[in-house]
């Protein structure tokens, strides 16, 4: 479906925005395109009776709000923030112009994530709503990512239980004051235990269990403690030390 003749990456182009200025260049040069100051190619609008749900999501790893155009995209932003590896997250980073089926076409990837391990382009589309046109756009974006040495993924959904658990931890993601010093106490209790403790057991290591529970959830969000996300989260969920990272949040 795509025209991938020799030199295609110099013929296909990408356009991005920095402030009010638009920049355009061949996709072969996207690695050298500036990232700082880039804004979404398409604006986010709200109006009555629209069929999608755009919004802004606050992301801890960047310290900014990021736009999304649907509930599925919002879920991805939350999941990306939970993983915590990305140094930058760009919504609708650029508009791709590619040649397919005999004519020029356009596509805007949903997200670009940037971390120390590389860059990933991400598309969001429910598995039961993919048309042939969508597949061609995703294939074109995949070729661009491959040529640039980037990763590419199309997110078609999340395992329901994993999403429910992350959504639970989401409520405790923000930086929190710890006047009682519970974070280091709970981390030490988890590491020093002869066997992995359950959520209820770990919270009960502090004399006021009700105060310890939200702190454990906060440490789980920040990946300083770990839990099996595929099972329902309850008092009996086994909590494990995730690492020896310094508590900073």
PDB file of C-alpha atoms in Angstrom:
ATOM      1  CA  UNK A   1       0.000   0.000   0.000  1.00  0.00           C
ATOM      2  CA  UNK A   2       2.996   2.323   0.531  1.00  0.00           C
ATOM      3  CA  UNK A   3       5.419   3.734  -2.013  1.00  0.00           C
ATOM      4  CA  UNK A   4       8.803   2.845  -0.533  1.00  0.00           C
ATOM      5  CA  UNK A   5      11.084   3.429  -3.504  1.00  0.00           C
ATOM      6  CA  UNK A   6      14.763   4.182  -2.739  1.00  0.00           C
ATOM      7  CA  UNK A   7      15.055   7.606  -1.157  1.00  0.00           C
ATOM      8  CA  UNK A   8      11.481   7.643   0.134  1.00  0.00           C
ATOM      9  CA  UNK A   9      12.533   9.007   3.547  1.00  0.00           C
ATOM     10  CA  UNK A  10      13.842  12.144   1.842  1.00  0.00           C
ATOM     11  CA  UNK A  11      10.606  12.559  -0.123  1.00  0.00           C
ATOM     12  CA  UNK A  12       8.162  11.967   2.719  1.00  0.00           C
ATOM     13  CA  UNK A  13       7.961  14.990   4.998  1.00  0.00           C
ATOM     14  CA  UNK A  14       6.979  15.970   8.527  1.00  0.00           C
ATOM     15  CA  UNK A  15       5.659  19.310   9.758  1.00  0.00           C
ATOM     16  CA  UNK A  16       5.755  20.435  13.373  1.00  0.00           C
ATOM     17  CA  UNK A  17       5.021  23.580  15.356  1.00  0.00           C
ATOM     18  CA  UNK A  18       7.273  25.581  17.655  1.00  0.00           C
ATOM     19  CA  UNK A  19       5.217  28.363  19.143  1.00  0.00           C
ATOM     20  CA  UNK A  20       3.334  29.953  16.248  1.00  0.00           C
ATOM     21  CA  UNK A  21       5.915  28.924  13.646  1.00  0.00           C
ATOM     22  CA  UNK A  22       5.532  25.846  11.455  1.00  0.00           C
ATOM     23  CA  UNK A  23       8.601  23.896  10.357  1.00  0.00           C
ATOM     24  CA  UNK A  24       8.736  21.263   7.628  1.00  0.00           C
ATOM     25  CA  UNK A  25      11.466  18.844   6.666  1.00  0.00           C
ATOM     26  CA  UNK A  26      12.078  15.350   5.275  1.00  0.00           C
ATOM     27  CA  UNK A  27      11.352  12.536   7.696  1.00  0.00           C
ATOM     28  CA  UNK A  28      14.978  11.428   7.301  1.00  0.00           C
ATOM     29  CA  UNK A  29      15.958  14.511   9.333  1.00  0.00           C
ATOM     30  CA  UNK A  30      13.439  14.140  12.172  1.00  0.00           C
ATOM     31  CA  UNK A  31      16.139  13.034  14.608  1.00  0.00           C
ATOM     32  CA  UNK A  32      17.688  16.487  14.358  1.00  0.00           C
ATOM     33  CA  UNK A  33      14.379  18.352  14.672  1.00  0.00           C
ATOM     34  CA  UNK A  34      14.142  20.390  17.907  1.00  0.00           C
ATOM     35  CA  UNK A  35      11.850  18.927  20.537  1.00  0.00           C
ATOM     36  CA  UNK A  36      11.928  21.686  23.135  1.00  0.00           C
ATOM     37  CA  UNK A  37       9.042  24.083  22.615  1.00  0.00           C
ATOM     38  CA  UNK A  38       7.085  21.837  20.245  1.00  0.00           C
ATOM     39  CA  UNK A  39       3.333  22.157  20.612  1.00  0.00           C
ATOM     40  CA  UNK A  40       0.582  19.797  19.381  1.00  0.00           C
ATOM     41  CA  UNK A  41       0.061  20.015  15.645  1.00  0.00           C
ATOM     42  CA  UNK A  42      -3.706  20.111  16.077  1.00  0.00           C
ATOM     43  CA  UNK A  43      -5.379  22.098  18.822  1.00  0.00           C
ATOM     44  CA  UNK A  44      -7.692  20.551  21.397  1.00  0.00           C
ATOM     45  CA  UNK A  45     -11.230  21.932  21.282  1.00  0.00           C
ATOM     46  CA  UNK A  46     -14.339  21.460  23.394  1.00  0.00           C
ATOM     47  CA  UNK A  47     -17.883  21.929  22.177  1.00  0.00           C
ATOM     48  CA  UNK A  48     -21.360  20.626  22.808  1.00  0.00           C
ATOM     49  CA  UNK A  49     -22.424  17.264  21.356  1.00  0.00           C
ATOM     50  CA  UNK A  50     -18.937  16.254  20.233  1.00  0.00           C
ATOM     51  CA  UNK A  51     -18.448  12.496  20.022  1.00  0.00           C
ATOM     52  CA  UNK A  52     -14.969  12.342  21.538  1.00  0.00           C
ATOM     53  CA  UNK A  53     -13.737  13.547  24.906  1.00  0.00           C
ATOM     54  CA  UNK A  54     -10.645  15.757  24.800  1.00  0.00           C
ATOM     55  CA  UNK A  55      -8.963  17.119  27.876  1.00  0.00           C
ATOM     56  CA  UNK A  56      -5.735  17.878  29.699  1.00  0.00           C
ATOM     57  CA  UNK A  57      -3.908  15.437  31.943  1.00  0.00           C
ATOM     58  CA  UNK A  58      -1.328  16.521  34.512  1.00  0.00           C
ATOM     59  CA  UNK A  59       1.840  14.438  34.132  1.00  0.00           C
ATOM     60  CA  UNK A  60       4.308  14.177  36.996  1.00  0.00           C
ATOM     61  CA  UNK A  61       7.283  13.098  34.904  1.00  0.00           C
ATOM     62  CA  UNK A  62       7.197  16.319  32.856  1.00  0.00           C
ATOM     63  CA  UNK A  63       5.549  18.693  35.342  1.00  0.00           C
ATOM     64  CA  UNK A  64       3.093  19.863  32.675  1.00  0.00           C
ATOM     65  CA  UNK A  65      -0.397  19.223  31.403  1.00  0.00           C
ATOM     66  CA  UNK A  66      -0.681  17.215  28.194  1.00  0.00           C
ATOM     67  CA  UNK A  67      -3.585  17.214  25.795  1.00  0.00           C
ATOM     68  CA  UNK A  68      -5.544  14.163  24.711  1.00  0.00           C
ATOM     69  CA  UNK A  69      -8.500  13.702  22.370  1.00  0.00           C
ATOM     70  CA  UNK A  70     -10.253  10.676  23.853  1.00  0.00           C
ATOM     71  CA  UNK A  71     -10.626   8.574  26.973  1.00  0.00           C
ATOM     72  CA  UNK A  72      -8.289   5.975  25.399  1.00  0.00           C
ATOM     73  CA  UNK A  73      -5.593   8.593  24.895  1.00  0.00           C
ATOM     74  CA  UNK A  74      -6.038   9.796  28.468  1.00  0.00           C
ATOM     75  CA  UNK A  75      -5.483   6.219  29.644  1.00  0.00           C
ATOM     76  CA  UNK A  76      -2.232   6.067  27.701  1.00  0.00           C
ATOM     77  CA  UNK A  77      -0.972   9.311  29.263  1.00  0.00           C
ATOM     78  CA  UNK A  78      -1.733   7.948  32.754  1.00  0.00           C
ATOM     79  CA  UNK A  79      -0.022   4.633  31.952  1.00  0.00           C
ATOM     80  CA  UNK A  80       3.042   6.399  30.525  1.00  0.00           C
ATOM     81  CA  UNK A  81       3.260   8.528  33.662  1.00  0.00           C
ATOM     82  CA  UNK A  82       2.966   5.407  35.840  1.00  0.00           C
ATOM     83  CA  UNK A  83       5.851   3.702  34.027  1.00  0.00           C
ATOM     84  CA  UNK A  84       7.848   6.846  34.762  1.00  0.00           C
ATOM     85  CA  UNK A  85      10.632   6.307  32.209  1.00  0.00           C
ATOM     86  CA  UNK A  86       9.865   9.108  29.755  1.00  0.00           C
ATOM     87  CA  UNK A  87      11.644  12.432  30.027  1.00  0.00           C
ATOM     88  CA  UNK A  88       9.275  14.049  27.531  1.00  0.00           C
ATOM     89  CA  UNK A  89       5.812  13.297  26.198  1.00  0.00           C
ATOM     90  CA  UNK A  90       4.510  15.147  23.139  1.00  0.00           C
ATOM     91  CA  UNK A  91       0.882  15.005  22.034  1.00  0.00           C
ATOM     92  CA  UNK A  92       0.376  15.043  18.255  1.00  0.00           C
ATOM     93  CA  UNK A  93       4.081  15.775  17.701  1.00  0.00           C
ATOM     94  CA  UNK A  94       3.983  16.306  13.925  1.00  0.00           C
ATOM     95  CA  UNK A  95       2.000  15.812  10.739  1.00  0.00           C
ATOM     96  CA  UNK A  96       3.392  13.148   8.445  1.00  0.00           C
ATOM     97  CA  UNK A  97       2.980  13.439   4.660  1.00  0.00           C
ATOM     98  CA  UNK A  98       3.496  10.095   2.948  1.00  0.00           C
ATOM     99  CA  UNK A  99       2.818   8.507  -0.430  1.00  0.00           C
ATOM    100  CA  UNK A 100       0.525   5.520  -0.601  1.00  0.00           C
ATOM    101  CA  UNK A 101      -1.737   3.989  -3.215  1.00  0.00           C
ATOM    102  CA  UNK A 102      -0.696   6.551  -5.795  1.00  0.00           C
ATOM    103  CA  UNK A 103      -1.331   9.767  -3.872  1.00  0.00           C
ATOM    104  CA  UNK A 104      -0.058  11.872  -1.002  1.00  0.00           C
ATOM    105  CA  UNK A 105      -1.714  11.337   2.357  1.00  0.00           C
ATOM    106  CA  UNK A 106      -1.391  12.836   5.852  1.00  0.00           C
ATOM    107  CA  UNK A 107      -1.331  11.376   9.340  1.00  0.00           C
ATOM    108  CA  UNK A 108      -0.735  12.798  12.832  1.00  0.00           C
ATOM    109  CA  UNK A 109       0.722  10.293  15.331  1.00  0.00           C
ATOM    110  CA  UNK A 110      -0.931  10.541  18.724  1.00  0.00           C
ATOM    111  CA  UNK A 111       2.169  10.678  20.918  1.00  0.00           C
ATOM    112  CA  UNK A 112       5.944  10.761  20.933  1.00  0.00           C
ATOM    113  CA  UNK A 113       7.715   9.645  24.110  1.00  0.00           C
ATOM    114  CA  UNK A 114      11.376  10.416  24.713  1.00  0.00           C
ATOM    115  CA  UNK A 115      13.546   8.695  27.320  1.00  0.00           C
ATOM    116  CA  UNK A 116      17.157   7.735  27.889  1.00  0.00           C
ATOM    117  CA  UNK A 117      16.454   4.455  26.083  1.00  0.00           C
ATOM    118  CA  UNK A 118      15.154   6.136  22.916  1.00  0.00           C
ATOM    119  CA  UNK A 119      12.065   7.516  21.237  1.00  0.00           C
ATOM    120  CA  UNK A 120       8.717   5.852  20.677  1.00  0.00           C
ATOM    121  CA  UNK A 121       5.888   6.933  18.417  1.00  0.00           C
ATOM    122  CA  UNK A 122       2.516   5.752  19.663  1.00  0.00           C
ATOM    123  CA  UNK A 123      -0.866   5.499  17.981  1.00  0.00           C
ATOM    124  CA  UNK A 124      -4.101   4.928  19.907  1.00  0.00           C
ATOM    125  CA  UNK A 125      -6.936   3.031  18.248  1.00  0.00           C
ATOM    126  CA  UNK A 126      -9.391   0.447  19.680  1.00  0.00           C
ATOM    127  CA  UNK A 127      -8.831  -2.936  18.024  1.00  0.00           C
ATOM    128  CA  UNK A 128     -12.416  -3.125  16.740  1.00  0.00           C
ATOM    129  CA  UNK A 129     -12.298   0.309  15.084  1.00  0.00           C
ATOM    130  CA  UNK A 130      -9.388  -0.066  12.637  1.00  0.00           C
ATOM    131  CA  UNK A 131     -10.103   0.604   8.973  1.00  0.00           C
ATOM    132  CA  UNK A 132      -7.826  -0.121   6.010  1.00  0.00           C
ATOM    133  CA  UNK A 133      -7.019   3.590   5.965  1.00  0.00           C
ATOM    134  CA  UNK A 134      -5.934   3.406   9.611  1.00  0.00           C
ATOM    135  CA  UNK A 135      -3.743   0.400   8.899  1.00  0.00           C
ATOM    136  CA  UNK A 136      -2.036   2.204   6.027  1.00  0.00           C
ATOM    137  CA  UNK A 137      -1.326   5.236   8.240  1.00  0.00           C
ATOM    138  CA  UNK A 138       0.027   3.016  10.995  1.00  0.00           C
ATOM    139  CA  UNK A 139       2.209   1.136   8.499  1.00  0.00           C
ATOM    140  CA  UNK A 140       3.593   4.435   7.152  1.00  0.00           C
ATOM    141  CA  UNK A 141       4.383   5.652  10.677  1.00  0.00           C
ATOM    142  CA  UNK A 142       6.032   2.314  11.455  1.00  0.00           C
ATOM    143  CA  UNK A 143       8.317   2.703   8.410  1.00  0.00           C
ATOM    144  CA  UNK A 144       9.268   6.215   9.539  1.00  0.00           C
ATOM    145  CA  UNK A 145      10.066   5.009  13.061  1.00  0.00           C
ATOM    146  CA  UNK A 146      12.124   2.112  11.678  1.00  0.00           C
ATOM    147  CA  UNK A 147      14.125   4.428   9.414  1.00  0.00           C
ATOM    148  CA  UNK A 148      14.846   6.771  12.334  1.00  0.00           C
ATOM    149  CA  UNK A 149      15.752   4.058  14.828  1.00  0.00           C
ATOM    150  CA  UNK A 150      12.669   4.777  16.941  1.00  0.00           C
ATOM    151  CA  UNK A 151      10.163   2.383  18.433  1.00  0.00           C
ATOM    152  CA  UNK A 152       6.542   2.297  17.304  1.00  0.00           C
ATOM    153  CA  UNK A 153       3.418   0.870  18.890  1.00  0.00           C
ATOM    154  CA  UNK A 154      -0.327   0.996  18.329  1.00  0.00           C
ATOM    155  CA  UNK A 155      -2.177   0.744  21.643  1.00  0.00           C
ATOM    156  CA  UNK A 156      -5.471  -1.071  21.080  1.00  0.00           C
ATOM    157  CA  UNK A 157      -6.515  -1.309  24.729  1.00  0.00           C
ATOM    158  CA  UNK A 158      -5.457  -2.366  28.218  1.00  0.00           C
ATOM    159  CA  UNK A 159      -6.064  -5.457  30.261  1.00  0.00           C
ATOM    160  CA  UNK A 160      -9.042  -4.408  32.348  1.00  0.00           C
ATOM    161  CA  UNK A 161      -7.687  -5.460  35.738  1.00  0.00           C
ATOM    162  CA  UNK A 162      -4.307  -3.805  35.129  1.00  0.00           C
ATOM    163  CA  UNK A 163      -6.024  -0.546  34.214  1.00  0.00           C
ATOM    164  CA  UNK A 164      -8.286  -0.682  37.280  1.00  0.00           C
ATOM    165  CA  UNK A 165      -5.268  -1.136  39.540  1.00  0.00           C
ATOM    166  CA  UNK A 166      -3.310   1.715  37.960  1.00  0.00           C
ATOM    167  CA  UNK A 167      -6.430   3.894  38.164  1.00  0.00           C
ATOM    168  CA  UNK A 168      -6.566   3.132  41.902  1.00  0.00           C
ATOM    169  CA  UNK A 169      -2.907   4.100  42.407  1.00  0.00           C
ATOM    170  CA  UNK A 170      -3.449   7.231  40.285  1.00  0.00           C
ATOM    171  CA  UNK A 171      -5.315   8.826  43.195  1.00  0.00           C
ATOM    172  CA  UNK A 172      -2.072   8.845  45.222  1.00  0.00           C
ATOM    173  CA  UNK A 173       0.406   9.863  42.529  1.00  0.00           C
ATOM    174  CA  UNK A 174       1.037  13.487  43.492  1.00  0.00           C
ATOM    175  CA  UNK A 175       3.955  14.516  45.727  1.00  0.00           C
ATOM    176  CA  UNK A 176       2.875  14.274  49.330  1.00  0.00           C
ATOM    177  CA  UNK A 177       4.220  15.637  52.571  1.00  0.00           C
ATOM    178  CA  UNK A 178       5.449  13.004  55.000  1.00  0.00           C
ATOM    179  CA  UNK A 179       5.748  14.700  58.404  1.00  0.00           C
ATOM    180  CA  UNK A 180       5.657  11.332  60.207  1.00  0.00           C
ATOM    181  CA  UNK A 181       8.446   9.866  58.072  1.00  0.00           C
ATOM    182  CA  UNK A 182       6.307   6.919  56.972  1.00  0.00           C
ATOM    183  CA  UNK A 183       7.894   6.440  53.539  1.00  0.00           C
ATOM    184  CA  UNK A 184      11.307   5.260  54.753  1.00  0.00           C
ATOM    185  CA  UNK A 185       9.711   3.289  57.602  1.00  0.00           C
ATOM    186  CA  UNK A 186       7.400   1.359  55.256  1.00  0.00           C
ATOM    187  CA  UNK A 187      10.138   0.780  52.678  1.00  0.00           C
ATOM    188  CA  UNK A 188      12.449  -0.576  55.369  1.00  0.00           C
ATOM    189  CA  UNK A 189       9.673  -2.803  56.741  1.00  0.00           C
ATOM    190  CA  UNK A 190       9.062  -4.252  53.275  1.00  0.00           C
ATOM    191  CA  UNK A 191      12.775  -4.904  52.705  1.00  0.00           C
ATOM    192  CA  UNK A 192      13.501  -6.317  56.141  1.00  0.00           C
ATOM    193  CA  UNK A 193      10.586  -8.765  56.267  1.00  0.00           C
ATOM    194  CA  UNK A 194      11.498 -12.466  56.148  1.00  0.00           C
ATOM    195  CA  UNK A 195       8.834 -12.935  53.460  1.00  0.00           C
ATOM    196  CA  UNK A 196       6.876 -10.556  51.215  1.00  0.00           C
ATOM    197  CA  UNK A 197       4.145  -8.808  53.184  1.00  0.00           C
ATOM    198  CA  UNK A 198       0.580  -8.265  52.068  1.00  0.00           C
ATOM    199  CA  UNK A 199      -0.849  -4.768  51.734  1.00  0.00           C
ATOM    200  CA  UNK A 200      -2.667  -5.094  55.087  1.00  0.00           C
ATOM    201  CA  UNK A 201       0.409  -6.529  56.836  1.00  0.00           C
ATOM    202  CA  UNK A 202       2.704  -3.795  55.573  1.00  0.00           C
ATOM    203  CA  UNK A 203       0.279  -1.043  56.597  1.00  0.00           C
ATOM    204  CA  UNK A 204      -0.048  -2.679  60.030  1.00  0.00           C
ATOM    205  CA  UNK A 205       3.693  -2.348  60.663  1.00  0.00           C
ATOM    206  CA  UNK A 206       2.883   1.244  61.643  1.00  0.00           C
ATOM    207  CA  UNK A 207       0.781   1.765  64.748  1.00  0.00           C
ATOM    208  CA  UNK A 208      -1.795   3.873  62.894  1.00  0.00           C
ATOM    209  CA  UNK A 209      -2.625   1.636  59.944  1.00  0.00           C
ATOM    210  CA  UNK A 210      -5.101   4.078  58.392  1.00  0.00           C
ATOM    211  CA  UNK A 211      -2.309   6.621  57.937  1.00  0.00           C
ATOM    212  CA  UNK A 212       0.040   4.061  56.385  1.00  0.00           C
ATOM    213  CA  UNK A 213      -2.332   2.777  53.703  1.00  0.00           C
ATOM    214  CA  UNK A 214      -2.324   5.873  51.418  1.00  0.00           C
ATOM    215  CA  UNK A 215       1.467   6.074  51.777  1.00  0.00           C
ATOM    216  CA  UNK A 216       1.827   2.477  50.538  1.00  0.00           C
ATOM    217  CA  UNK A 217      -0.347   3.363  47.526  1.00  0.00           C
ATOM    218  CA  UNK A 218       1.849   6.399  46.877  1.00  0.00           C
ATOM    219  CA  UNK A 219       4.993   4.240  46.968  1.00  0.00           C
ATOM    220  CA  UNK A 220       3.365   1.747  44.595  1.00  0.00           C
ATOM    221  CA  UNK A 221       2.595   4.501  42.070  1.00  0.00           C
ATOM    222  CA  UNK A 222       6.193   5.695  42.218  1.00  0.00           C
ATOM    223  CA  UNK A 223       7.428   2.124  41.671  1.00  0.00           C
ATOM    224  CA  UNK A 224       9.305   2.016  44.961  1.00  0.00           C
ATOM    225  CA  UNK A 225       7.111  -0.922  45.911  1.00  0.00           C
ATOM    226  CA  UNK A 226       5.701  -3.476  43.497  1.00  0.00           C
ATOM    227  CA  UNK A 227       2.489  -5.473  43.200  1.00  0.00           C
ATOM    228  CA  UNK A 228       0.955  -7.856  40.666  1.00  0.00           C
ATOM    229  CA  UNK A 229      -1.223  -5.612  38.487  1.00  0.00           C
ATOM    230  CA  UNK A 230      -3.010  -8.544  36.822  1.00  0.00           C
ATOM    231  CA  UNK A 231      -4.893  -9.502  40.005  1.00  0.00           C
ATOM    232  CA  UNK A 232      -7.514  -7.453  41.891  1.00  0.00           C
ATOM    233  CA  UNK A 233      -5.871  -5.194  44.476  1.00  0.00           C
ATOM    234  CA  UNK A 234      -6.980  -6.033  48.019  1.00  0.00           C
ATOM    235  CA  UNK A 235      -5.679  -6.387  51.572  1.00  0.00           C
ATOM    236  CA  UNK A 236      -4.156  -9.748  50.652  1.00  0.00           C
ATOM    237  CA  UNK A 237      -2.189  -8.407  47.666  1.00  0.00           C
ATOM    238  CA  UNK A 238       1.500  -9.214  48.075  1.00  0.00           C
ATOM    239  CA  UNK A 239       3.765  -6.145  48.163  1.00  0.00           C
ATOM    240  CA  UNK A 240       7.434  -6.413  47.208  1.00  0.00           C
ATOM    241  CA  UNK A 241      10.302  -3.916  47.361  1.00  0.00           C
ATOM    242  CA  UNK A 242      10.832  -2.717  43.809  1.00  0.00           C
ATOM    243  CA  UNK A 243      14.301  -1.249  44.196  1.00  0.00           C
ATOM    244  CA  UNK A 244      16.559   0.707  46.522  1.00  0.00           C
ATOM    245  CA  UNK A 245      15.759   4.034  44.837  1.00  0.00           C
ATOM    246  CA  UNK A 246      15.897   7.056  47.109  1.00  0.00           C
ATOM    247  CA  UNK A 247      12.502   8.371  48.141  1.00  0.00           C
ATOM    248  CA  UNK A 248      12.174  11.870  46.683  1.00  0.00           C
ATOM    249  CA  UNK A 249       8.441  12.324  46.133  1.00  0.00           C
TER     250      UNK A 249
END
